[in-house]
């Protein structure tokens, strides 16, 4: 066992037939405790399995890496995100609640919106006329109204509302239930579900079929949950139904001060109230921050009093707070400070050389970086904006055709991606979507059409159509198109624009290949459908492409740490966000600031501009964020 503190050891060695609640502050070693608890359970039992539920795939991979030296892990521990576990339940037993097999996950918000618009059209609503107006401001208002429906659909699912609940809750407008039902039916008709459906349907399967739940309970006697402060109702109820009356060994680890997903229905109530009333757990508290320097811990305690304790060997560290006249001067200061730190090369507070990969610039939202990015470029400082785990849509024509065609092969009813593919290839959209031989037909149409490099795209459609869905030879497929793209590049030497397009195509083909390699190395399956699902669940996201200085929003930085943190744009209305009005929303903004501050291991730089340029060109005065004032006090 790793060198643990007395409090950490007490949690790891606690009785394995009891529920345990751990309130663990930032830097207190919760991942280590969770990992060693899994190891302890496996050592104390002979055959009993453990499910460790995480909120991100990165956290799951980190746990797996820490436990890689334990031979029992592969057979007895299932370490994955809640959605990944729920998706497995759905894939195996979805038929028990009347779902078609191999449902496609609509992982892009704009695709979900298109399904919604189609459901309105089928109900006789002329939604296209509603959106097709000249007044751009009114058009945006109407688009926002539609987005409110999409957000409402998600909240219904996160709260596990039944049709009866919806009808009762919206008695003043009975049409609301039908709008929701039509959207759900439109998803199923297109052979798909959205991300929120994964938990809703998996919960329904386990709740309605005790025999299925017992299959999991007989194999997995222990459940550990990371980041439990961020649970919403659907997630908590899924965990609860997974346990049933049988599983008592439920460990939940979380920090109420780091609950920052309220917009997703998350609430600390599930960790701090419902868990206690439902499972009567043994309570533990971890406050000692082993990660951060004294200055950082002091700032964190200003935001959240008495949340952190200094470790006896903590370094002093440092915190700097600066105000600037403009956003540009703030950006220039950050750049000059970074250059100065790099010139220092070493410092007693920093282990090893001071480098860009030991720094991060954090902001409340990505628009705050608008002046910083050009400043970094002009000073030749490499940087990358940290992304979430969901796949980004390809940007080359080749990459898009590859992506959409794979989706169509797996789900010929997927008219959403089918229409996009037809538009790209300039071919006629089918009247209906029941024909399973669409790719072969489209390949012939493209070959006979006027599309630039038509043979390439006709061959691409045909090759995808010919893939064996149960065990596709992706390496052979990739090698073939690497050759075809290289040959085309050699014949287009005089066309620089086309060369760039082919280069981008090659890069996106290689990214596809790398995703497949990662899919196989993680033993996530063999089929093309399993591969597509793993991509939709973010299990194949590659963060290794993030080079140089990291720029990150607070939410994408969760769970990470850096020696040096710059927290910029700290104006009232930006951080806290201008939409945060209620005490609950303001408290969550304070949580966001607490998370941002505690990402720093050694040095923290906080800054804000005294005026900002609005999108419409007006300059507006700014005042210091109340969160900065709290740190100053």
Coordinates of C-alpha atoms in Angstrom, one line a residue:
X1 CA 0.0 0.0 0.0
X2 CA 1.2 3.5 -0.7
X3 CA 2.3 5.8 2.1
X4 CA -1.1 7.1 3.4
X5 CA -2.0 9.4 6.2
X6 CA -3.8 8.1 9.3
X7 CA -7.2 9.5 8.0
X8 CA -6.6 8.1 4.5
X9 CA -5.7 4.7 6.0
X10 CA -8.8 4.6 8.1
X11 CA -11.0 5.0 5.0
X12 CA -9.1 2.4 2.9
X13 CA -9.3 -0.2 5.7
X14 CA -12.9 0.6 6.8
X15 CA -15.3 -2.4 6.9
X16 CA -16.2 -3.6 3.4
X17 CA -19.8 -4.5 4.2
X18 CA -20.7 -0.9 5.1
X19 CA -21.4 2.3 3.1
X20 CA -18.8 5.0 3.4
X21 CA -19.1 8.8 2.8
X22 CA -15.8 10.7 2.2
X23 CA -15.9 14.5 2.1
X24 CA -12.5 15.2 0.5
X25 CA -11.3 18.7 -0.2
X26 CA -9.1 19.6 -3.2
X27 CA -5.6 18.1 -3.0
X28 CA -6.5 15.8 -0.2
X29 CA -5.6 12.6 -2.1
X30 CA -9.1 11.4 -2.9
X31 CA -8.0 9.5 -6.0
X32 CA -5.3 7.8 -4.0
X33 CA -7.8 6.8 -1.4
X34 CA -10.3 5.6 -4.0
X35 CA -7.7 3.5 -5.8
X36 CA -6.3 2.0 -2.6
X37 CA -9.8 1.2 -1.4
X38 CA -10.4 -0.8 -4.6
X39 CA -7.1 -2.6 -4.1
X40 CA -8.0 -3.3 -0.4
X41 CA -11.4 -4.8 -1.3
X42 CA -9.9 -7.1 -4.0
X43 CA -7.3 -8.3 -1.4
X44 CA -9.9 -9.0 1.2
X45 CA -12.2 -11.0 -1.0
X46 CA -11.7 -13.9 -3.4
X47 CA -14.1 -13.4 -6.2
X48 CA -16.2 -10.3 -5.5
X49 CA -15.9 -7.6 -8.1
X50 CA -15.8 -3.8 -7.8
X51 CA -17.4 -1.2 -10.0
X52 CA -15.5 2.2 -9.8
X53 CA -17.6 5.0 -11.3
X54 CA -15.9 8.1 -12.5
X55 CA -17.1 11.3 -14.1
X56 CA -14.5 11.5 -16.9
X57 CA -12.8 8.9 -19.0
X58 CA -9.5 10.5 -18.0
X59 CA -10.2 9.8 -14.4
X60 CA -11.0 6.2 -15.2
X61 CA -7.8 5.8 -17.1
X62 CA -5.8 7.3 -14.3
X63 CA -7.3 4.8 -11.8
X64 CA -6.7 1.9 -14.2
X65 CA -3.0 3.0 -14.6
X66 CA -2.5 3.2 -10.8
X67 CA -4.0 -0.3 -10.4
X68 CA -2.2 -1.8 -13.4
X69 CA 0.2 -3.7 -11.1
X70 CA -2.7 -5.7 -9.5
X71 CA -3.3 -8.9 -11.5
X72 CA -6.9 -9.1 -10.3
X73 CA -7.9 -5.7 -11.8
X74 CA -8.8 -6.9 -15.3
X75 CA -11.1 -9.7 -14.2
X76 CA -12.6 -8.2 -11.0
X77 CA -12.7 -4.4 -11.4
X78 CA -14.8 -2.4 -13.8
X79 CA -13.5 1.1 -13.9
X80 CA -15.5 3.4 -16.1
X81 CA -17.7 6.5 -16.3
X82 CA -21.4 6.2 -15.2
X83 CA -22.5 6.6 -18.8
X84 CA -20.2 3.9 -20.0
X85 CA -21.6 1.4 -17.5
X86 CA -25.2 2.4 -18.3
X87 CA -24.5 2.1 -22.0
X88 CA -23.3 -1.5 -21.5
X89 CA -26.6 -2.3 -19.7
X90 CA -28.5 -0.7 -22.5
X91 CA -26.7 -2.5 -25.3
X92 CA -27.2 -6.0 -23.7
X93 CA -30.7 -5.6 -22.3
X94 CA -32.4 -2.7 -24.2
X95 CA -34.7 -5.2 -25.9
X96 CA -36.4 -5.9 -22.6
X97 CA -38.0 -2.5 -22.6
X98 CA -38.8 -2.6 -26.3
X99 CA -35.8 -0.7 -27.7
X100 CA -34.4 -1.6 -31.1
X101 CA -31.0 -3.2 -31.1
X102 CA -27.8 -1.2 -31.8
X103 CA -29.1 2.3 -31.1
X104 CA -27.0 5.1 -32.5
X105 CA -26.0 7.9 -30.0
X106 CA -26.6 11.4 -31.2
X107 CA -23.6 13.0 -29.5
X108 CA -23.8 16.4 -31.3
X109 CA -26.2 19.0 -30.0
X110 CA -27.0 20.3 -33.5
X111 CA -28.0 16.7 -34.6
X112 CA -30.4 16.5 -31.6
X113 CA -31.8 19.9 -32.6
X114 CA -32.4 18.6 -36.2
X115 CA -34.3 15.6 -34.8
X116 CA -36.4 18.0 -32.8
X117 CA -37.2 20.2 -35.8
X118 CA -38.2 17.2 -37.8
X119 CA -40.5 16.1 -35.0
X120 CA -42.2 19.5 -35.2
X121 CA -42.5 19.3 -39.0
X122 CA -44.2 15.8 -38.7
X123 CA -46.7 17.3 -36.3
X124 CA -47.7 20.0 -38.8
X125 CA -45.6 22.9 -37.5
X126 CA -44.0 25.0 -40.2
X127 CA -40.8 25.4 -38.3
X128 CA -38.8 26.4 -41.3
X129 CA -41.0 29.4 -42.0
X130 CA -40.7 30.3 -38.3
X131 CA -36.9 30.4 -38.5
X132 CA -36.6 31.9 -42.0
X133 CA -36.9 35.6 -41.2
X134 CA -34.8 38.6 -42.2
X135 CA -34.6 40.2 -38.7
X136 CA -31.4 38.6 -37.3
X137 CA -32.1 39.6 -33.7
X138 CA -35.6 38.0 -33.9
X139 CA -34.2 34.9 -35.6
X140 CA -31.7 34.5 -32.7
X141 CA -34.6 34.9 -30.2
X142 CA -36.5 32.1 -32.0
X143 CA -33.4 29.9 -32.0
X144 CA -33.0 30.5 -28.3
X145 CA -36.6 29.5 -27.8
X146 CA -36.0 26.2 -29.5
X147 CA -32.8 25.7 -27.5
X148 CA -34.9 26.2 -24.3
X149 CA -36.9 23.2 -25.4
X150 CA -33.8 21.1 -25.9
X151 CA -32.6 22.1 -22.4
X152 CA -36.0 21.2 -21.1
X153 CA -35.9 17.8 -22.6
X154 CA -32.5 17.2 -20.9
X155 CA -33.9 18.4 -17.5
X156 CA -36.9 16.0 -17.9
X157 CA -34.5 13.1 -18.4
X158 CA -32.0 14.1 -15.7
X159 CA -34.9 14.3 -13.2
X160 CA -36.3 11.0 -14.4
X161 CA -39.8 12.5 -15.0
X162 CA -42.5 10.2 -16.3
X163 CA -45.2 11.2 -18.8
X164 CA -47.5 11.4 -15.8
X165 CA -45.1 13.7 -14.0
X166 CA -44.8 16.0 -17.0
X167 CA -48.6 16.1 -17.5
X168 CA -49.1 17.0 -13.8
X169 CA -46.3 19.6 -13.8
X170 CA -47.5 21.4 -16.9
X171 CA -51.2 21.3 -16.5
X172 CA -51.5 24.9 -18.0
X173 CA -50.0 23.7 -21.3
X174 CA -50.9 20.1 -22.1
X175 CA -49.1 20.3 -25.5
X176 CA -45.7 20.2 -23.7
X177 CA -46.0 16.5 -23.0
X178 CA -46.8 15.8 -26.7
X179 CA -43.8 17.9 -27.9
X180 CA -41.5 15.8 -25.6
X181 CA -43.1 12.5 -26.7
X182 CA -42.8 13.5 -30.4
X183 CA -39.1 14.3 -29.9
X184 CA -38.5 10.9 -28.2
X185 CA -40.3 9.0 -30.9
X186 CA -38.4 10.9 -33.6
X187 CA -35.2 9.8 -32.0
X188 CA -36.3 6.1 -32.0
X189 CA -37.6 6.4 -35.6
X190 CA -34.2 7.5 -36.7
X191 CA -32.5 4.6 -34.8
X192 CA -31.0 6.8 -32.2
X193 CA -31.0 8.1 -28.6
X194 CA -29.4 11.2 -27.1
X195 CA -26.8 11.3 -24.4
X196 CA -29.4 11.8 -21.6
X197 CA -31.3 8.7 -22.7
X198 CA -28.5 6.4 -21.8
X199 CA -29.1 6.7 -18.1
X200 CA -32.9 7.0 -18.4
X201 CA -33.2 3.7 -20.3
X202 CA -30.5 1.8 -18.3
X203 CA -32.3 2.9 -15.0
X204 CA -35.6 1.7 -16.4
X205 CA -34.1 -1.7 -17.4
X206 CA -32.7 -2.4 -14.0
X207 CA -35.8 -1.1 -12.2
X208 CA -38.2 -3.2 -14.2
X209 CA -36.1 -6.3 -14.5
X210 CA -34.8 -7.5 -11.1
X211 CA -33.2 -10.5 -12.8
X212 CA -31.0 -8.2 -14.9
X213 CA -30.0 -6.1 -11.9
X214 CA -29.1 -9.4 -10.0
X215 CA -26.7 -10.4 -12.8
X216 CA -24.6 -7.3 -12.0
X217 CA -25.1 -7.6 -8.2
X218 CA -23.9 -11.2 -8.2
X219 CA -20.7 -10.3 -9.9
X220 CA -20.0 -6.8 -8.4
X221 CA -20.5 -6.6 -4.6
X222 CA -18.9 -3.2 -4.2
X223 CA -19.4 0.1 -5.8
X224 CA -17.1 3.2 -5.5
X225 CA -18.1 6.6 -6.8
X226 CA -15.8 9.5 -7.6
X227 CA -16.8 13.2 -7.7
X228 CA -20.1 12.3 -6.0
X229 CA -20.8 16.0 -5.3
X230 CA -21.6 16.3 -9.1
X231 CA -24.3 13.6 -9.2
X232 CA -27.7 14.5 -10.6
X233 CA -30.9 12.5 -9.9
X234 CA -30.6 10.2 -12.9
X235 CA -27.1 9.3 -12.0
X236 CA -27.8 8.8 -8.3
X237 CA -30.9 6.7 -9.0
X238 CA -29.0 4.6 -11.4
X239 CA -26.4 3.8 -8.7
X240 CA -29.1 3.2 -6.2
X241 CA -31.0 0.7 -8.4
X242 CA -27.6 -1.0 -9.2
X243 CA -27.2 -1.6 -5.5
X244 CA -30.8 -2.5 -4.8
X245 CA -31.3 -4.0 -1.3
X246 CA -28.3 -6.3 -1.8
X247 CA -25.2 -4.1 -2.1
X248 CA -24.3 -2.3 1.1
X249 CA -20.7 -1.6 0.2
X250 CA -21.1 1.8 -1.5
X251 CA -18.2 4.3 -1.2
X252 CA -19.0 7.9 -2.3
X253 CA -16.1 10.4 -2.4
X254 CA -16.7 14.1 -3.2
X255 CA -16.3 17.7 -2.2
X256 CA -19.4 19.9 -1.9
X257 CA -17.1 22.9 -2.4
X258 CA -16.3 21.7 -5.9
X259 CA -19.9 21.2 -7.2
X260 CA -19.8 23.1 -10.5
X261 CA -22.3 21.2 -12.7
X262 CA -25.6 22.7 -11.4
X263 CA -26.5 23.4 -15.0
X264 CA -26.6 19.6 -15.5
X265 CA -28.9 19.1 -12.6
X266 CA -26.1 18.2 -10.2
X267 CA -26.6 18.8 -6.5
X268 CA -24.6 18.1 -3.4
X269 CA -27.9 16.8 -1.9
X270 CA -27.3 13.3 -3.3
X271 CA -23.9 13.0 -1.5
X272 CA -24.8 14.9 1.6
X273 CA -28.5 14.1 2.2
X274 CA -30.0 11.3 0.1
X275 CA -27.0 9.0 0.5
X276 CA -27.1 9.4 4.2
X277 CA -30.8 8.7 4.5
X278 CA -30.7 5.8 2.0
X279 CA -27.5 4.0 3.1
X280 CA -26.5 5.4 6.6
X281 CA -22.8 5.6 5.6
X282 CA -19.8 5.8 7.9
X283 CA -18.6 9.5 7.5
X284 CA -15.0 10.6 6.9
X285 CA -13.5 14.0 6.2
X286 CA -10.2 14.8 4.4
X287 CA -9.1 18.4 4.6
X288 CA -5.3 18.3 4.4
X289 CA -4.1 19.6 1.0
X290 CA -1.0 17.7 -0.1
X291 CA -0.9 19.4 -3.5
X292 CA -0.8 23.1 -3.0
X293 CA 1.5 25.7 -1.5
X294 CA 0.5 27.7 1.6
X295 CA -0.4 30.8 -0.5
X296 CA -2.8 28.8 -2.7
X297 CA -4.4 27.1 0.4
X298 CA -4.8 30.5 2.0
X299 CA -6.6 31.9 -1.1
X300 CA -8.8 28.7 -1.2
X301 CA -9.8 29.2 2.4
X302 CA -10.8 32.8 1.7
X303 CA -13.3 31.5 -0.8
X304 CA -14.4 28.5 1.2
X305 CA -13.5 29.1 4.9
X306 CA -11.9 26.2 6.8
X307 CA -12.1 24.0 3.7
X308 CA -8.4 23.2 3.6
X309 CA -5.5 22.4 6.0
X310 CA -1.9 23.0 5.2
X311 CA 0.4 20.1 5.0
X312 CA 3.3 20.4 7.5
X313 CA 5.8 20.3 4.6
X314 CA 4.0 22.7 2.3
X315 CA 6.1 25.3 0.5
X316 CA 5.2 29.0 0.8
X317 CA 4.3 29.5 -2.9
X318 CA 3.0 32.8 -4.1
X319 CA -0.1 34.6 -5.2
X320 CA -0.2 37.8 -7.3
X321 CA -3.3 39.9 -8.1
X322 CA -3.2 42.6 -10.8
X323 CA -5.6 45.0 -12.4
X324 CA -5.1 46.4 -16.0
X325 CA -6.7 49.2 -18.0
X326 CA -7.6 47.0 -20.9
X327 CA -8.0 43.3 -22.0
X328 CA -5.0 43.8 -24.2
X329 CA -2.7 45.0 -21.4
X330 CA -3.9 42.1 -19.3
X331 CA -3.0 39.7 -22.1
X332 CA 0.4 41.4 -22.7
X333 CA 1.2 41.1 -19.0
X334 CA 0.4 37.4 -18.9
X335 CA 2.6 36.8 -22.0
X336 CA 5.5 38.9 -20.5
X337 CA 5.2 37.0 -17.1
X338 CA 5.3 33.7 -18.9
X339 CA 8.4 34.7 -20.8
X340 CA 10.0 35.9 -17.6
X341 CA 9.2 32.6 -15.9
X342 CA 10.7 30.6 -18.8
X343 CA 13.9 32.8 -18.6
X344 CA 14.2 31.9 -14.9
X345 CA 14.5 28.2 -16.0
X346 CA 14.5 26.9 -12.4
X347 CA 13.2 27.8 -9.0
X348 CA 13.2 26.0 -5.7
X349 CA 9.4 25.9 -5.6
X350 CA 9.2 24.1 -9.0
X351 CA 10.5 20.6 -9.4
X352 CA 12.6 20.4 -12.6
X353 CA 12.8 23.0 -15.3
X354 CA 10.1 25.7 -15.6
X355 CA 8.3 25.0 -18.9
X356 CA 5.1 25.7 -20.6
X357 CA 3.6 22.3 -19.8
X358 CA 3.8 23.3 -16.1
X359 CA 1.5 26.3 -16.7
X360 CA -2.2 26.9 -17.5
X361 CA -4.3 29.9 -18.1
X362 CA -7.8 29.5 -16.8
X363 CA -10.9 31.6 -17.6
X364 CA -14.6 31.3 -16.8
X365 CA -15.4 30.8 -20.5
X366 CA -13.3 30.5 -23.7
X367 CA -14.2 34.0 -25.0
X368 CA -12.0 35.5 -22.3
X369 CA -9.0 34.3 -24.3
X370 CA -9.8 36.5 -27.3
X371 CA -6.9 39.0 -26.7
X372 CA -4.6 36.4 -25.2
X373 CA -4.5 34.0 -28.2
X374 CA -3.2 36.6 -30.7
X375 CA -0.7 37.9 -28.1
X376 CA 0.7 34.3 -27.6
X377 CA 0.9 33.8 -31.4
X378 CA 2.8 37.1 -32.0
X379 CA 5.2 36.1 -29.3
X380 CA 5.7 32.6 -30.8
X381 CA 4.4 30.9 -27.6
X382 CA 2.8 27.6 -28.6
X383 CA -0.6 26.9 -26.9
X384 CA -3.7 24.7 -27.1
X385 CA -7.2 25.2 -25.8
X386 CA -8.1 22.2 -23.7
X387 CA -11.2 20.4 -25.1
X388 CA -13.8 18.2 -23.5
X389 CA -13.9 14.5 -24.1
X390 CA -16.4 14.5 -26.9
X391 CA -15.1 14.1 -30.4
X392 CA -14.9 17.2 -32.5
X393 CA -16.5 17.2 -35.9
X394 CA -14.0 16.7 -38.8
X395 CA -13.3 19.8 -40.9
X396 CA -12.0 18.3 -44.2
X397 CA -14.5 16.9 -46.8
X398 CA -12.8 13.5 -46.6
X399 CA -13.0 13.5 -42.8
X400 CA -16.7 14.4 -42.9
X401 CA -17.6 11.8 -45.5
X402 CA -15.8 9.2 -43.5
X403 CA -17.6 10.1 -40.3
X404 CA -21.1 10.4 -41.8
X405 CA -20.7 7.3 -43.9
X406 CA -19.7 5.1 -41.0
X407 CA -22.8 6.3 -39.1
X408 CA -25.0 5.5 -42.1
X409 CA -23.5 2.0 -42.4
X410 CA -24.3 1.3 -38.8
X411 CA -27.7 3.0 -38.9
X412 CA -29.3 3.4 -42.4
X413 CA -32.3 5.2 -40.7
X414 CA -29.9 8.0 -39.6
X415 CA -31.4 10.6 -41.9
X416 CA -29.7 13.4 -39.9
X417 CA -26.2 12.4 -41.0
X418 CA -27.5 11.0 -44.2
X419 CA -28.8 14.4 -45.3
X420 CA -25.5 16.1 -44.4
X421 CA -23.7 13.4 -46.5
X422 CA -25.9 13.9 -49.5
X423 CA -25.4 17.7 -49.3
X424 CA -21.6 17.3 -49.2
X425 CA -21.6 14.9 -52.1
X426 CA -24.2 16.8 -54.1
X427 CA -26.5 13.9 -54.5
X428 CA -30.2 13.6 -54.2
X429 CA -31.7 12.9 -50.7
X430 CA -33.7 9.7 -50.5
X431 CA -37.4 9.8 -50.1
X432 CA -37.3 7.4 -47.2
X433 CA -34.6 5.8 -45.0
X434 CA -35.4 2.1 -45.0
X435 CA -33.0 1.0 -47.7
X436 CA -29.9 -0.7 -46.2
X437 CA -27.9 -0.3 -49.4
X438 CA -27.6 3.5 -49.5
X439 CA -23.8 3.7 -49.5
X440 CA -23.5 1.5 -52.6
X441 CA -26.1 3.6 -54.4
X442 CA -24.4 6.8 -53.4
X443 CA -21.0 5.5 -54.4
X444 CA -22.3 5.0 -57.9
X445 CA -24.0 8.4 -58.1
X446 CA -20.8 10.1 -56.9
X447 CA -18.7 8.2 -59.4
X448 CA -21.0 9.4 -62.2
X449 CA -21.2 12.9 -60.9
X450 CA -19.2 16.1 -61.1
X451 CA -17.6 16.2 -57.6
X452 CA -13.9 17.1 -57.5
X453 CA -11.9 13.8 -56.9
X454 CA -15.1 11.9 -57.4
X455 CA -13.3 8.5 -57.6
X456 CA -11.8 9.0 -54.2
X457 CA -15.2 9.6 -52.5
X458 CA -17.0 6.9 -54.5
X459 CA -14.3 4.5 -53.4
X460 CA -14.5 5.7 -49.8
X461 CA -18.3 5.1 -49.7
X462 CA -17.9 1.7 -51.3
X463 CA -15.0 0.7 -48.9
X464 CA -17.0 1.7 -45.8
X465 CA -20.0 -0.2 -47.2
X466 CA -17.8 -3.3 -47.7
X467 CA -16.4 -3.2 -44.1
X468 CA -17.3 -6.2 -42.0
X469 CA -19.3 -4.5 -39.2
X470 CA -18.6 -7.4 -36.7
X471 CA -14.8 -7.3 -37.2
X472 CA -13.6 -4.5 -39.6
X473 CA -10.1 -4.5 -40.9
X474 CA -9.5 -0.8 -40.2
X475 CA -5.7 -1.0 -40.6
X476 CA -6.1 -2.2 -44.2
X477 CA -8.8 0.4 -44.8
X478 CA -6.5 3.2 -43.5
X479 CA -3.5 2.0 -45.5
X480 CA -5.5 2.0 -48.7
X481 CA -6.7 5.6 -48.3
X482 CA -3.3 6.9 -47.1
X483 CA -2.0 5.6 -50.5
X484 CA -4.9 7.2 -52.4
X485 CA -4.5 10.6 -50.7
X486 CA -0.7 10.6 -51.2
X487 CA -1.2 9.8 -54.9
X488 CA -3.7 12.7 -55.2
X489 CA -1.3 15.1 -53.4
X490 CA 1.4 14.2 -55.9
X491 CA -0.8 15.1 -58.8
X492 CA -2.0 18.4 -57.3
X493 CA 1.4 20.1 -56.8
X494 CA 0.4 23.3 -58.5
X495 CA -2.8 23.8 -56.3
X496 CA -1.7 24.9 -52.8
X497 CA -5.3 25.1 -51.6
X498 CA -6.0 21.5 -52.7
X499 CA -2.7 20.4 -51.2
X500 CA -3.8 21.8 -47.8
X501 CA -7.2 20.1 -48.1
X502 CA -5.5 16.8 -48.8
X503 CA -3.0 17.3 -45.9
X504 CA -6.0 18.0 -43.6
X505 CA -7.7 14.9 -45.0
X506 CA -4.6 12.8 -44.2
X507 CA -4.4 14.1 -40.7
X508 CA -8.0 13.3 -40.0
X509 CA -7.7 9.8 -41.5
X510 CA -4.7 9.3 -39.1
X511 CA -6.7 10.6 -36.2
X512 CA -9.4 8.0 -37.1
X513 CA -6.7 5.3 -37.2
X514 CA -5.3 6.4 -33.8
X515 CA -8.9 6.2 -32.3
X516 CA -9.2 2.7 -33.6
X517 CA -5.8 1.7 -32.1
X518 CA -6.8 3.2 -28.7
X519 CA -10.2 1.4 -28.9
X520 CA -8.5 -2.0 -29.4
X521 CA -5.8 -1.4 -26.8
X522 CA -8.5 -0.6 -24.2
X523 CA -10.3 -3.8 -25.1
X524 CA -13.6 -2.0 -25.6
X525 CA -14.8 -4.4 -28.3
X526 CA -14.3 -5.6 -31.8
X527 CA -17.3 -4.3 -33.8
X528 CA -17.7 -1.1 -35.7
X529 CA -20.8 -0.3 -33.6
X530 CA -18.7 -0.7 -30.4
X531 CA -16.1 1.6 -31.9
X532 CA -18.6 4.3 -32.8
X533 CA -20.2 4.1 -29.3
X534 CA -16.8 4.5 -27.7
X535 CA -16.2 7.6 -29.7
X536 CA -19.6 9.0 -28.7
X537 CA -18.9 8.3 -25.0
X538 CA -15.6 10.2 -25.3
X539 CA -13.6 7.0 -24.4
X540 CA -11.2 7.6 -27.3
X541 CA -10.5 11.4 -26.9
X542 CA -6.8 12.2 -27.3
X543 CA -5.5 15.0 -25.2
X544 CA -1.9 14.2 -26.2
X545 CA -2.3 16.7 -29.1
X546 CA -2.4 19.6 -26.5
X547 CA 1.1 21.0 -26.8
X548 CA 2.7 24.0 -25.2
X549 CA 0.8 26.4 -22.8
X550 CA -2.6 25.1 -21.9
X551 CA -5.6 27.4 -22.0
X552 CA -8.7 26.0 -20.2
X553 CA -12.1 26.9 -18.9
X554 CA -12.8 26.0 -15.3
X555 CA -14.9 23.0 -16.2
X556 CA -12.4 21.4 -18.6
X557 CA -9.6 21.9 -16.0
X558 CA -11.5 19.9 -13.3
X559 CA -9.4 17.1 -12.0
X560 CA -6.1 18.5 -13.3
X561 CA -3.3 20.5 -11.7
X562 CA -0.4 22.6 -12.8
X563 CA 2.5 24.2 -10.9
X564 CA 1.7 27.7 -12.2
X565 CA -1.9 28.9 -12.8
X566 CA -3.0 32.2 -14.4
X567 CA -6.6 33.0 -13.6
X568 CA -7.7 35.8 -16.0
X569 CA -10.7 38.0 -16.7
X570 CA -11.8 38.2 -13.1
X571 CA -14.4 40.9 -13.6
X572 CA -17.9 41.0 -12.0
X573 CA -20.3 39.6 -14.7
X574 CA -17.6 37.4 -16.2
X575 CA -16.6 35.5 -13.1
X576 CA -19.1 35.2 -11.4
X577 CA -21.1 34.8 -14.6
X578 CA -23.7 37.5 -15.3
X579 CA -26.4 34.9 -15.4
X580 CA -25.8 33.8 -11.8
X581 CA -28.5 35.7 -9.9
X582 CA -29.8 33.4 -7.0
X583 CA -27.8 32.7 -3.9
X584 CA -27.5 29.1 -5.1
X585 CA -26.1 30.2 -8.5
X586 CA -23.7 32.6 -6.9
X587 CA -22.5 29.9 -4.5
X588 CA -21.8 27.6 -7.5
X589 CA -19.7 30.4 -9.1
X590 CA -17.7 30.6 -5.8
X591 CA -17.2 26.8 -6.2
X592 CA -15.9 27.4 -9.7
X593 CA -13.4 29.9 -8.4
X594 CA -12.4 27.5 -5.6
X595 CA -11.8 24.8 -8.3
X596 CA -9.7 27.2 -10.4
X597 CA -7.6 28.4 -7.5
X598 CA -6.9 24.8 -6.2
X599 CA -5.6 23.7 -9.6
X600 CA -2.4 25.6 -8.7
X601 CA 0.4 23.7 -6.9
X602 CA 2.8 26.5 -6.4
X603 CA 2.1 30.0 -7.9
X604 CA -1.2 31.7 -8.7
X605 CA -1.6 34.8 -10.8
X606 CA -5.0 36.5 -10.8
X607 CA -5.9 39.4 -13.1
X608 CA -8.7 41.4 -14.6
X609 CA -9.2 44.4 -17.0
X610 CA -10.9 47.6 -15.9
X611 CA -12.7 47.8 -19.2
X612 CA -13.8 45.3 -21.9
X613 CA -14.8 45.5 -25.5
X614 CA -18.4 44.3 -26.1
X615 CA -19.2 42.2 -29.2
X616 CA -21.0 45.1 -30.8
X617 CA -17.9 47.4 -30.4
X618 CA -18.7 49.4 -27.3
X619 CA -16.2 49.7 -24.5
X620 CA -17.6 49.0 -21.1
X621 CA -16.1 49.7 -17.6
X622 CA -15.5 46.7 -15.4
X623 CA -15.2 46.2 -11.7
X624 CA -13.2 43.7 -9.7
X625 CA -15.0 40.4 -9.2
X626 CA -16.4 39.8 -5.7
X627 CA -14.4 36.5 -5.8
X628 CA -11.1 38.4 -6.1
X629 CA -12.2 40.7 -3.2
X630 CA -12.8 37.6 -1.1
X631 CA -9.3 36.4 -1.8
X632 CA -7.8 39.8 -1.0
X633 CA -9.5 40.1 2.4

